[in-house]
Amino acid sequence: MEQLKLFEQVGSVIRPATIGDDAIGSEVSEERQAVTAVEQQRALTQQLMERVVAPSNLNAAYRRVKANRGSAGVDQMSVDDLRDWLAGHKEQLIEQLLAGSYEPGAIRGVQIPKPTGGIRQLGIPIVLDRLVEQAIAQVLGPIFESTFSRSSHGFRPGKGAYTALKEASGYVAEGYQIVVDIDLEKFFDRVNHDILMSRIGRWIGDKRLLGIIGRFLQAGMMQNGVCTPRVEGTPQGGPLSPLLSNILLDDLDKELERRGHRFCRYADDCNIYVRSRQAGERVMGSISRFVEKRLRLRVNRHKSAVDYVERRKFLGYRLLRGGKLGIAPESLRRAKARIRQITRRNRGVSLERVIRELNKFLGGWVTYYRFARCRGHLQRLDEWLRRKLRCYRLKQRKRSKAIAEFLQQNGVPEWRAWILALSGKGWWRKAGSPQASEAMPIKWFEKRGLINLTHRYLALNN
């Protein structure tokens, strides 16, 4: 385990103070109690930067950054180069952090296509900034964790997509069949810096730390050789961004709790469950106004909707009547699109490589959807996948003679092999022929290591 030889640990990570009646007196109003709690919390967090630069915290941050790998930023320093840089500059880094003078570098902008269309803007900080962000997140995370709603599931320890789905399915099982599906338009690009910093400042009193976080938010975006200053947004790609998103959206969670709503939120994906369309439309209107006025975010009117739960998707799943889970049709379409991309007949790579790439994708995919009722879907997907690979293999043989020889080598009688080899049908129709299935049955693919989605799904649920 790699260590950074810095200085001894200072204290332990603190959590928000809890103030009891004995501490503040029963005559003090609830409003005064809240003010007192915030004041005491801010007083307890005046020296957080010392916790950030503690050796155990920096060591943990370094290991996390190294494990996550990732691309180099605008300075071209790789993760592997970071250790050598720290060996010669760690004292300078710590001095800057303790003084609150640390200046983040520019962020490398990268645009990737969204599965549903459009472009997603990612930001890749330089590797040193990723280390500092990770170290800050490790200190701030436990402080804010105890303040977050139990219905917030994204980027939190002990929570995730499955806890969100479990909670949502419970609401549906109770009879809340209508979902208010709120989509925040370009959330990470629209975060208001002033509002976010005010939310952080509610609990954090260390001005050095607040200043550095503010500079991280304002770091310029370098794209196509041009560095553009940023006045809003928090870049997707930095270790601190997930925590910052939860801090900002905690106001939404608290408002939903105050109104007594049943909801689940995973990052910027928020679903509220009600019993009727009328109630849903009312909730959609009032919560949209809250989000846009209080948080200065935009609700995407085209993607947001009030509908029956089975007509919407949540985290790639579809909630069914009674609270059961299924795969959303869009998730199946995206999986098939990815399979088509891997099995393109003009790729010019070996079948063995294609199968390895498929296994890498499909293994994680079926594991994620193991809680869905989808055996029939997977059986059909298995059949379609094998036909795609038969098509790929026949296309590799190209000429009639080579196709006939391949079929005969795999047990097809000569006369039947030549019928298919000389056929004028297209490759897809040839792949669906009895001869292709006879030469490349299920066992043929099993010998080559192709994952069987149905078998893997059943094994995961036993």
Short mmCIF file of C-alpha atoms in Angstrom, two decimals:
data_model
loop_
_atom_site.label_atom_id
_atom_site.label_comp_id
_atom_site.label_asym_id
_atom_site.label_seq_id
_atom_site.Cartn_x
_atom_site.Cartn_y
_atom_site.Cartn_z
CA MET A 1 0.00 0.00 0.00
CA GLU A 2 1.49 3.28 -1.10
CA GLN A 3 1.83 5.93 1.61
CA LEU A 4 2.44 9.69 1.56
CA LYS A 5 4.82 10.62 4.38
CA LEU A 6 3.22 13.86 5.51
CA PHE A 7 2.51 14.60 9.18
CA GLU A 8 0.55 12.98 11.98
CA GLN A 9 -3.21 12.67 12.01
CA VAL A 10 -5.09 15.60 13.55
CA GLY A 11 -8.28 14.65 15.33
CA SER A 12 -11.08 12.63 13.80
CA VAL A 13 -13.80 13.32 11.28
CA ILE A 14 -16.64 15.24 12.86
CA ARG A 15 -20.34 15.05 12.30
CA PRO A 16 -23.07 17.68 12.65
CA ALA A 17 -23.76 18.49 16.27
CA THR A 18 -27.06 17.32 17.70
CA ILE A 19 -28.59 19.72 20.16
CA GLY A 20 -30.90 18.41 22.84
CA ASP A 21 -33.48 20.23 24.91
CA ASP A 22 -31.16 20.30 27.93
CA ALA A 23 -28.53 22.15 25.92
CA ILE A 24 -30.72 24.96 24.67
CA GLY A 25 -33.53 25.17 27.15
CA SER A 26 -37.14 24.27 26.66
CA GLU A 27 -38.21 27.90 26.39
CA VAL A 28 -36.26 28.46 23.16
CA SER A 29 -38.35 28.33 19.99
CA GLU A 30 -37.84 25.73 17.24
CA GLU A 31 -36.49 28.44 14.97
CA ARG A 32 -33.93 29.45 17.58
CA GLN A 33 -32.98 25.80 18.09
CA ALA A 34 -32.22 25.46 14.38
CA VAL A 35 -30.15 28.66 14.39
CA THR A 36 -28.23 27.49 17.45
CA ALA A 37 -27.54 24.10 15.90
CA VAL A 38 -26.16 25.72 12.74
CA GLU A 39 -24.04 28.16 14.74
CA GLN A 40 -22.55 25.37 16.83
CA GLN A 41 -21.94 23.26 13.75
CA ARG A 42 -20.15 26.11 12.00
CA ALA A 43 -18.04 26.65 15.12
CA LEU A 44 -17.04 22.98 15.06
CA THR A 45 -15.96 23.16 11.42
CA GLN A 46 -13.54 26.10 11.55
CA GLN A 47 -10.47 23.86 11.18
CA LEU A 48 -11.57 21.33 8.58
CA MET A 49 -8.60 21.95 6.30
CA GLU A 50 -6.37 20.32 8.90
CA ARG A 51 -8.48 17.19 8.49
CA VAL A 52 -8.20 17.41 4.71
CA VAL A 53 -4.39 17.35 4.76
CA ALA A 54 -4.13 14.67 7.46
CA PRO A 55 -1.90 11.81 6.22
CA SER A 56 -4.54 9.12 6.57
CA ASN A 57 -7.00 11.21 4.55
CA LEU A 58 -4.51 12.06 1.80
CA ASN A 59 -3.35 8.45 1.65
CA ALA A 60 -6.93 7.27 1.20
CA ALA A 61 -7.58 9.95 -1.43
CA TYR A 62 -4.45 8.97 -3.35
CA ARG A 63 -5.42 5.29 -3.35
CA ARG A 64 -8.92 6.12 -4.56
CA VAL A 65 -7.67 8.36 -7.38
CA LYS A 66 -5.16 5.73 -8.44
CA ALA A 67 -7.78 2.96 -8.38
CA ASN A 68 -10.21 5.04 -10.44
CA ARG A 69 -7.51 5.73 -13.05
CA GLY A 70 -9.07 8.08 -15.58
CA SER A 71 -7.66 10.25 -18.35
CA ALA A 72 -5.09 12.98 -17.93
CA GLY A 73 -6.27 16.57 -17.63
CA VAL A 74 -5.09 19.61 -19.54
CA ASP A 75 -1.58 19.34 -18.01
CA GLN A 76 -1.20 15.79 -19.38
CA MET A 77 -0.11 14.45 -15.96
CA SER A 78 -1.25 10.84 -15.67
CA VAL A 79 -2.31 9.01 -12.53
CA ASP A 80 0.96 7.08 -12.67
CA ASP A 81 2.91 10.38 -12.63
CA LEU A 82 1.14 11.66 -9.53
CA ARG A 83 3.27 9.81 -6.95
CA ASP A 84 6.53 11.21 -8.33
CA TRP A 85 5.06 14.72 -8.41
CA LEU A 86 3.95 14.43 -4.79
CA ALA A 87 7.36 13.19 -3.71
CA GLY A 88 8.84 16.55 -4.65
CA HIS A 89 5.92 18.93 -4.06
CA LYS A 90 3.80 17.58 -1.21
CA GLU A 91 4.96 20.21 1.31
CA GLN A 92 4.07 22.99 -1.12
CA LEU A 93 0.64 21.43 -1.76
CA ILE A 94 -0.11 21.17 1.96
CA GLU A 95 1.01 24.76 2.60
CA GLN A 96 -1.32 26.02 -0.14
CA LEU A 97 -4.25 24.03 1.22
CA LEU A 98 -3.69 25.17 4.81
CA ALA A 99 -3.38 28.77 3.65
CA GLY A 100 -6.50 28.44 1.49
CA SER A 101 -4.55 29.64 -1.54
CA TYR A 102 -4.70 26.47 -3.65
CA GLU A 103 -5.65 27.27 -7.26
CA PRO A 104 -7.24 24.49 -9.34
CA GLY A 105 -6.20 24.01 -12.95
CA ALA A 106 -8.50 24.27 -15.95
CA ILE A 107 -10.87 21.39 -16.67
CA ARG A 108 -10.59 19.40 -19.89
CA GLY A 109 -14.01 19.39 -21.55
CA VAL A 110 -15.19 16.21 -23.23
CA GLN A 111 -18.52 15.75 -24.98
CA ILE A 112 -20.05 12.29 -25.30
CA PRO A 113 -23.35 11.28 -26.93
CA LYS A 114 -26.25 10.44 -24.62
CA PRO A 115 -27.97 7.07 -25.15
CA THR A 116 -31.27 8.89 -25.59
CA GLY A 117 -29.83 11.51 -27.93
CA GLY A 118 -28.08 14.79 -27.42
CA ILE A 119 -24.67 15.52 -25.93
CA ARG A 120 -23.45 15.17 -22.35
CA GLN A 121 -20.71 17.57 -21.28
CA LEU A 122 -18.06 15.97 -19.06
CA GLY A 123 -15.22 17.75 -17.31
CA ILE A 124 -11.94 16.03 -16.50
CA PRO A 125 -9.91 17.85 -13.81
CA ILE A 126 -6.14 17.50 -13.70
CA VAL A 127 -5.07 14.54 -11.59
CA LEU A 128 -3.78 16.74 -8.75
CA ASP A 129 -7.16 18.47 -8.53
CA ARG A 130 -8.81 15.05 -8.42
CA LEU A 131 -6.64 14.20 -5.40
CA VAL A 132 -7.60 17.41 -3.61
CA GLU A 133 -11.29 17.02 -4.47
CA GLN A 134 -11.26 13.43 -3.22
CA ALA A 135 -9.58 14.47 0.03
CA ILE A 136 -12.19 17.21 0.56
CA ALA A 137 -15.07 14.85 -0.28
CA GLN A 138 -13.85 12.33 2.29
CA VAL A 139 -13.98 14.97 5.02
CA LEU A 140 -17.25 16.65 4.00
CA GLY A 141 -19.08 13.41 3.18
CA PRO A 142 -19.52 12.19 6.77
CA ILE A 143 -20.51 15.68 7.92
CA PHE A 144 -23.38 15.99 5.45
CA GLU A 145 -24.33 12.30 5.35
CA SER A 146 -26.32 12.42 8.58
CA THR A 147 -28.32 15.41 7.29
CA PHE A 148 -29.45 13.79 4.04
CA SER A 149 -32.89 12.28 3.48
CA ARG A 150 -33.34 8.51 3.68
CA SER A 151 -35.04 8.76 0.27
CA SER A 152 -31.84 10.08 -1.34
CA HIS A 153 -29.93 7.11 -2.76
CA GLY A 154 -27.29 8.36 -5.19
CA PHE A 155 -23.58 8.50 -4.31
CA ARG A 156 -24.09 7.56 -0.67
CA PRO A 157 -22.51 4.82 1.46
CA GLY A 158 -24.81 1.84 1.90
CA LYS A 159 -27.21 3.13 -0.74
CA GLY A 160 -27.50 2.86 -4.48
CA ALA A 161 -29.78 2.00 -7.37
CA TYR A 162 -31.12 -1.14 -5.69
CA THR A 163 -32.09 0.59 -2.45
CA ALA A 164 -33.90 3.23 -4.51
CA LEU A 165 -35.74 0.57 -6.53
CA LYS A 166 -36.67 -1.31 -3.38
CA GLU A 167 -38.16 1.80 -1.81
CA ALA A 168 -40.00 2.73 -5.00
CA SER A 169 -41.44 -0.77 -5.45
CA GLY A 170 -42.67 -0.60 -1.85
CA TYR A 171 -44.63 2.56 -2.60
CA VAL A 172 -46.17 1.00 -5.70
CA ALA A 173 -47.10 -2.12 -3.74
CA GLU A 174 -48.94 0.15 -1.28
CA GLY A 175 -51.13 1.42 -4.11
CA TYR A 176 -49.28 4.53 -5.30
CA GLN A 177 -49.62 3.73 -9.00
CA ILE A 178 -49.01 7.22 -10.41
CA VAL A 179 -45.49 8.61 -10.66
CA VAL A 180 -44.46 12.24 -10.94
CA ASP A 181 -41.26 11.81 -12.92
CA ILE A 182 -39.24 15.03 -12.70
CA ASP A 183 -36.33 15.47 -15.10
CA LEU A 184 -33.91 18.28 -14.33
CA GLU A 185 -32.61 19.79 -17.55
CA LYS A 186 -28.79 19.60 -17.79
CA PHE A 187 -28.58 19.55 -14.00
CA PHE A 188 -24.79 19.45 -13.64
CA ASP A 189 -24.46 22.29 -16.16
CA ARG A 190 -27.08 24.48 -14.46
CA VAL A 191 -26.03 24.37 -10.79
CA ASN A 192 -26.13 27.90 -9.38
CA HIS A 193 -22.82 28.55 -7.61
CA ASP A 194 -24.16 31.09 -5.12
CA ILE A 195 -27.00 28.86 -4.00
CA LEU A 196 -24.74 25.81 -3.71
CA MET A 197 -22.08 27.68 -1.71
CA SER A 198 -24.74 29.05 0.64
CA ARG A 199 -25.95 25.49 1.29
CA ILE A 200 -22.41 24.34 2.06
CA GLY A 201 -21.85 27.39 4.24
CA ARG A 202 -24.83 26.46 6.41
CA TRP A 203 -22.72 23.72 7.99
CA ILE A 204 -19.10 24.54 7.17
CA GLY A 205 -17.24 27.36 8.88
CA ASP A 206 -13.75 26.92 7.45
CA LYS A 207 -13.40 29.84 5.04
CA ARG A 208 -10.25 28.35 3.50
CA LEU A 209 -12.15 25.25 2.48
CA LEU A 210 -15.13 27.23 1.20
CA GLY A 211 -12.83 29.38 -0.90
CA ILE A 212 -11.15 26.39 -2.53
CA ILE A 213 -14.50 24.72 -3.29
CA GLY A 214 -15.67 27.97 -4.87
CA ARG A 215 -12.56 28.05 -7.08
CA PHE A 216 -13.18 24.45 -8.12
CA LEU A 217 -16.67 25.46 -9.23
CA GLN A 218 -15.34 28.42 -11.22
CA ALA A 219 -12.39 26.64 -12.87
CA GLY A 220 -12.38 27.27 -16.61
CA MET A 221 -13.38 24.63 -19.15
CA MET A 222 -10.74 23.94 -21.80
CA GLN A 223 -12.23 22.67 -25.05
CA ASN A 224 -10.91 22.85 -28.62
CA GLY A 225 -8.01 24.96 -27.40
CA VAL A 226 -10.24 27.60 -25.81
CA CYS A 227 -10.62 28.04 -22.04
CA THR A 228 -14.09 29.30 -21.12
CA PRO A 229 -14.80 30.65 -17.62
CA ARG A 230 -17.75 29.03 -15.85
CA VAL A 231 -20.35 30.95 -13.88
CA GLU A 232 -22.65 27.99 -13.23
CA GLY A 233 -22.52 24.20 -13.14
CA THR A 234 -20.37 21.58 -11.49
CA PRO A 235 -18.45 19.36 -13.94
CA GLN A 236 -19.36 15.69 -14.21
CA GLY A 237 -16.09 13.87 -13.77
CA GLY A 238 -14.71 15.37 -10.56
CA PRO A 239 -14.79 13.37 -7.28
CA LEU A 240 -16.49 16.24 -5.45
CA SER A 241 -19.39 16.72 -7.88
CA PRO A 242 -21.61 13.86 -6.60
CA LEU A 243 -21.50 15.17 -3.03
CA LEU A 244 -22.16 18.74 -4.19
CA SER A 245 -25.20 17.58 -6.16
CA ASN A 246 -26.65 15.89 -3.07
CA ILE A 247 -26.00 18.99 -0.95
CA LEU A 248 -27.88 21.20 -3.40
CA LEU A 249 -30.79 18.80 -3.97
CA ASP A 250 -31.20 18.14 -0.25
CA ASP A 251 -33.43 21.21 -0.20
CA LEU A 252 -35.74 19.43 -2.63
CA ASP A 253 -35.72 16.31 -0.45
CA LYS A 254 -36.55 18.31 2.66
CA GLU A 255 -39.41 20.07 0.88
CA LEU A 256 -40.87 16.75 -0.28
CA GLU A 257 -40.57 15.37 3.25
CA ARG A 258 -42.21 18.48 4.71
CA ARG A 259 -45.19 17.93 2.40
CA GLY A 260 -45.39 14.25 3.34
CA HIS A 261 -44.70 12.90 -0.16
CA ARG A 262 -43.43 9.42 -0.94
CA PHE A 263 -40.45 9.80 -3.24
CA CYS A 264 -37.12 8.38 -4.33
CA ARG A 265 -34.22 10.42 -5.63
CA TYR A 266 -31.06 9.10 -7.24
CA ALA A 267 -28.79 12.02 -8.16
CA ASP A 268 -30.93 14.28 -10.38
CA ASP A 269 -33.50 11.53 -11.11
CA CYS A 270 -36.48 12.18 -8.82
CA ASN A 271 -39.74 10.18 -8.75
CA ILE A 272 -42.70 11.09 -6.53
CA TYR A 273 -45.47 8.51 -6.03
CA VAL A 274 -49.13 9.48 -5.64
CA ARG A 275 -52.52 7.76 -5.94
CA SER A 276 -54.19 9.79 -8.70
CA ARG A 277 -53.39 11.78 -11.83
CA GLN A 278 -55.06 14.83 -10.35
CA ALA A 279 -52.75 14.71 -7.34
CA GLY A 280 -49.81 14.07 -9.63
CA GLU A 281 -50.48 17.10 -11.81
CA ARG A 282 -50.80 19.26 -8.71
CA VAL A 283 -47.51 17.96 -7.31
CA MET A 284 -45.76 18.38 -10.66
CA GLY A 285 -46.75 22.04 -10.84
CA SER A 286 -45.88 22.98 -7.28
CA ILE A 287 -42.57 21.08 -7.13
CA SER A 288 -41.50 22.43 -10.52
CA ARG A 289 -42.07 25.95 -9.23
CA PHE A 290 -40.07 25.15 -6.10
CA VAL A 291 -37.14 23.76 -8.10
CA GLU A 292 -37.04 26.69 -10.50
CA LYS A 293 -37.52 29.48 -7.97
CA ARG A 294 -35.69 28.15 -4.92
CA LEU A 295 -32.86 26.20 -6.56
CA ARG A 296 -32.69 28.10 -9.88
CA LEU A 297 -32.73 24.83 -11.83
CA ARG A 298 -34.79 24.01 -14.90
CA VAL A 299 -37.36 21.25 -15.17
CA ASN A 300 -37.39 19.62 -18.59
CA ARG A 301 -41.07 19.84 -19.54
CA HIS A 302 -40.67 17.43 -22.47
CA LYS A 303 -39.08 14.60 -20.45
CA SER A 304 -40.96 15.11 -17.18
CA ALA A 305 -44.38 13.49 -16.91
CA VAL A 306 -47.21 12.32 -14.69
CA ASP A 307 -48.17 8.78 -15.67
CA TYR A 308 -48.78 5.23 -14.53
CA VAL A 309 -45.61 3.72 -13.13
CA GLU A 310 -45.40 0.94 -15.72
CA ARG A 311 -45.23 3.51 -18.52
CA ARG A 312 -42.13 5.21 -17.10
CA LYS A 313 -38.65 3.98 -16.29
CA PHE A 314 -36.58 4.45 -13.16
CA LEU A 315 -32.86 3.67 -13.18
CA GLY A 316 -33.31 1.49 -16.26
CA TYR A 317 -36.07 -0.59 -14.66
CA ARG A 318 -39.83 -0.52 -15.14
CA LEU A 319 -42.05 -0.66 -12.06
CA LEU A 320 -45.00 -3.00 -12.53
CA ARG A 321 -48.33 -3.18 -10.75
CA GLY A 322 -47.91 -4.69 -7.31
CA GLY A 323 -44.36 -3.38 -7.00
CA LYS A 324 -42.66 -5.97 -9.20
CA LEU A 325 -39.69 -4.93 -11.32
CA GLY A 326 -39.15 -5.37 -15.05
CA ILE A 327 -36.67 -4.13 -17.62
CA ALA A 328 -37.64 -0.87 -19.27
CA PRO A 329 -38.13 -1.25 -23.06
CA GLU A 330 -35.61 1.52 -23.62
CA SER A 331 -33.00 -0.44 -21.65
CA LEU A 332 -33.52 -3.46 -23.90
CA ARG A 333 -33.21 -1.29 -27.01
CA ARG A 334 -29.98 0.20 -25.73
CA ALA A 335 -28.57 -3.25 -24.95
CA LYS A 336 -29.38 -4.46 -28.46
CA ALA A 337 -27.81 -1.33 -29.93
CA ARG A 338 -24.61 -2.05 -28.02
CA ILE A 339 -24.64 -5.69 -29.20
CA ARG A 340 -25.08 -4.52 -32.81
CA GLN A 341 -22.10 -2.23 -32.39
CA ILE A 342 -19.89 -5.05 -31.08
CA THR A 343 -21.03 -7.55 -33.74
CA ARG A 344 -20.72 -5.28 -36.77
CA ARG A 345 -19.89 -7.60 -39.67
CA ASN A 346 -17.30 -5.22 -41.13
CA ARG A 347 -15.16 -4.97 -37.99
CA GLY A 348 -12.50 -7.36 -39.21
CA VAL A 349 -11.67 -8.84 -35.79
CA SER A 350 -11.79 -12.46 -34.67
CA LEU A 351 -14.94 -14.06 -33.34
CA GLU A 352 -13.08 -14.80 -30.09
CA ARG A 353 -12.47 -11.09 -29.54
CA VAL A 354 -16.09 -10.27 -30.31
CA ILE A 355 -17.23 -12.82 -27.73
CA ARG A 356 -14.85 -11.38 -25.11
CA GLU A 357 -16.26 -7.90 -25.68
CA LEU A 358 -19.81 -9.20 -25.51
CA ASN A 359 -19.12 -11.05 -22.27
CA LYS A 360 -17.62 -7.94 -20.69
CA PHE A 361 -20.73 -5.92 -21.50
CA LEU A 362 -23.41 -8.56 -20.97
CA GLY A 363 -22.03 -9.89 -17.69
CA GLY A 364 -22.43 -6.53 -15.98
CA TRP A 365 -25.70 -5.82 -17.78
CA VAL A 366 -27.52 -8.97 -16.67
CA THR A 367 -26.13 -8.60 -13.14
CA TYR A 368 -27.60 -5.11 -12.90
CA TYR A 369 -31.02 -6.32 -14.07
CA ARG A 370 -31.05 -9.47 -11.95
CA PHE A 371 -34.00 -8.20 -9.87
CA ALA A 372 -36.25 -7.72 -12.92
CA ARG A 373 -38.86 -10.25 -14.05
CA CYS A 374 -37.28 -10.75 -17.44
CA ARG A 375 -36.60 -14.42 -18.14
CA GLY A 376 -38.61 -14.37 -21.37
CA HIS A 377 -36.81 -11.23 -22.57
CA LEU A 378 -33.44 -12.81 -21.88
CA GLN A 379 -34.31 -16.04 -23.70
CA ARG A 380 -35.26 -14.06 -26.81
CA LEU A 381 -32.16 -11.90 -26.45
CA ASP A 382 -29.98 -15.04 -26.23
CA GLU A 383 -31.51 -16.41 -29.44
CA TRP A 384 -31.07 -13.10 -31.26
CA LEU A 385 -27.48 -12.79 -30.03
CA ARG A 386 -26.54 -16.26 -31.26
CA ARG A 387 -28.01 -15.45 -34.66
CA LYS A 388 -25.94 -12.25 -34.77
CA LEU A 389 -22.81 -14.27 -34.10
CA ARG A 390 -23.72 -16.93 -36.68
CA CYS A 391 -24.12 -14.11 -39.15
CA TYR A 392 -20.73 -12.72 -38.15
CA ARG A 393 -19.02 -16.12 -38.51
CA LEU A 394 -20.53 -16.88 -41.92
CA LYS A 395 -19.58 -13.43 -43.18
CA GLN A 396 -15.99 -14.14 -42.09
CA ARG A 397 -15.88 -17.17 -44.41
CA LYS A 398 -16.90 -14.89 -47.33
CA ARG A 399 -16.77 -17.31 -50.28
CA SER A 400 -19.12 -20.20 -51.01
CA LYS A 401 -16.42 -22.87 -50.82
CA ALA A 402 -15.18 -21.64 -47.44
CA ILE A 403 -18.74 -21.52 -46.08
CA ALA A 404 -19.48 -25.06 -47.29
CA GLU A 405 -16.25 -26.36 -45.76
CA PHE A 406 -16.98 -24.68 -42.44
CA LEU A 407 -20.50 -26.14 -42.29
CA GLN A 408 -19.26 -29.63 -43.15
CA GLN A 409 -16.53 -29.41 -40.50
CA ASN A 410 -19.25 -28.73 -37.96
CA GLY A 411 -21.49 -31.67 -38.87
CA VAL A 412 -23.70 -30.44 -41.72
CA PRO A 413 -24.03 -32.96 -44.61
CA GLU A 414 -22.21 -31.88 -47.76
CA TRP A 415 -25.29 -31.45 -49.96
CA ARG A 416 -27.07 -29.31 -47.33
CA ALA A 417 -23.93 -27.29 -46.70
CA TRP A 418 -23.66 -26.42 -50.41
CA ILE A 419 -27.33 -25.43 -50.60
CA LEU A 420 -26.71 -22.72 -48.03
CA ALA A 421 -23.28 -21.78 -49.38
CA LEU A 422 -24.66 -21.20 -52.89
CA SER A 423 -27.80 -19.45 -51.67
CA GLY A 424 -28.37 -15.89 -52.84
CA LYS A 425 -29.94 -14.93 -49.52
CA GLY A 426 -28.43 -12.18 -47.40
CA TRP A 427 -26.17 -12.91 -44.46
CA TRP A 428 -28.90 -12.40 -41.86
CA ARG A 429 -31.24 -14.88 -43.56
CA LYS A 430 -28.40 -17.37 -43.93
CA ALA A 431 -27.68 -17.03 -40.20
CA GLY A 432 -31.28 -18.00 -39.46
CA SER A 433 -31.14 -21.18 -41.57
CA PRO A 434 -31.30 -24.72 -40.10
CA GLN A 435 -27.80 -25.40 -41.44
CA ALA A 436 -26.32 -22.45 -39.49
CA SER A 437 -28.06 -23.57 -36.29
CA GLU A 438 -26.90 -27.15 -36.83
CA ALA A 439 -23.27 -26.10 -37.37
CA MET A 440 -23.31 -23.55 -34.53
CA PRO A 441 -25.70 -24.82 -31.84
CA ILE A 442 -25.82 -23.55 -28.26
CA LYS A 443 -23.04 -25.93 -27.19
CA TRP A 444 -20.80 -24.55 -29.95
CA PHE A 445 -21.07 -21.09 -28.36
CA GLU A 446 -20.66 -22.49 -24.85
CA LYS A 447 -17.32 -24.02 -25.87
CA ARG A 448 -16.20 -20.57 -27.01
CA GLY A 449 -17.18 -19.05 -23.69
CA LEU A 450 -20.18 -16.98 -24.75
CA ILE A 451 -22.23 -15.92 -21.78
CA ASN A 452 -25.75 -17.35 -21.62
CA LEU A 453 -27.92 -14.55 -20.26
CA THR A 454 -30.76 -16.81 -19.18
CA HIS A 455 -28.48 -19.18 -17.28
CA ARG A 456 -26.61 -16.31 -15.62
CA TYR A 457 -29.89 -14.67 -14.60
CA LEU A 458 -31.23 -17.88 -13.06
CA ALA A 459 -27.93 -18.48 -11.24
CA LEU A 460 -28.00 -14.94 -9.80
CA ASN A 461 -31.52 -15.47 -8.47
CA ASN A 462 -30.94 -18.87 -6.86
#
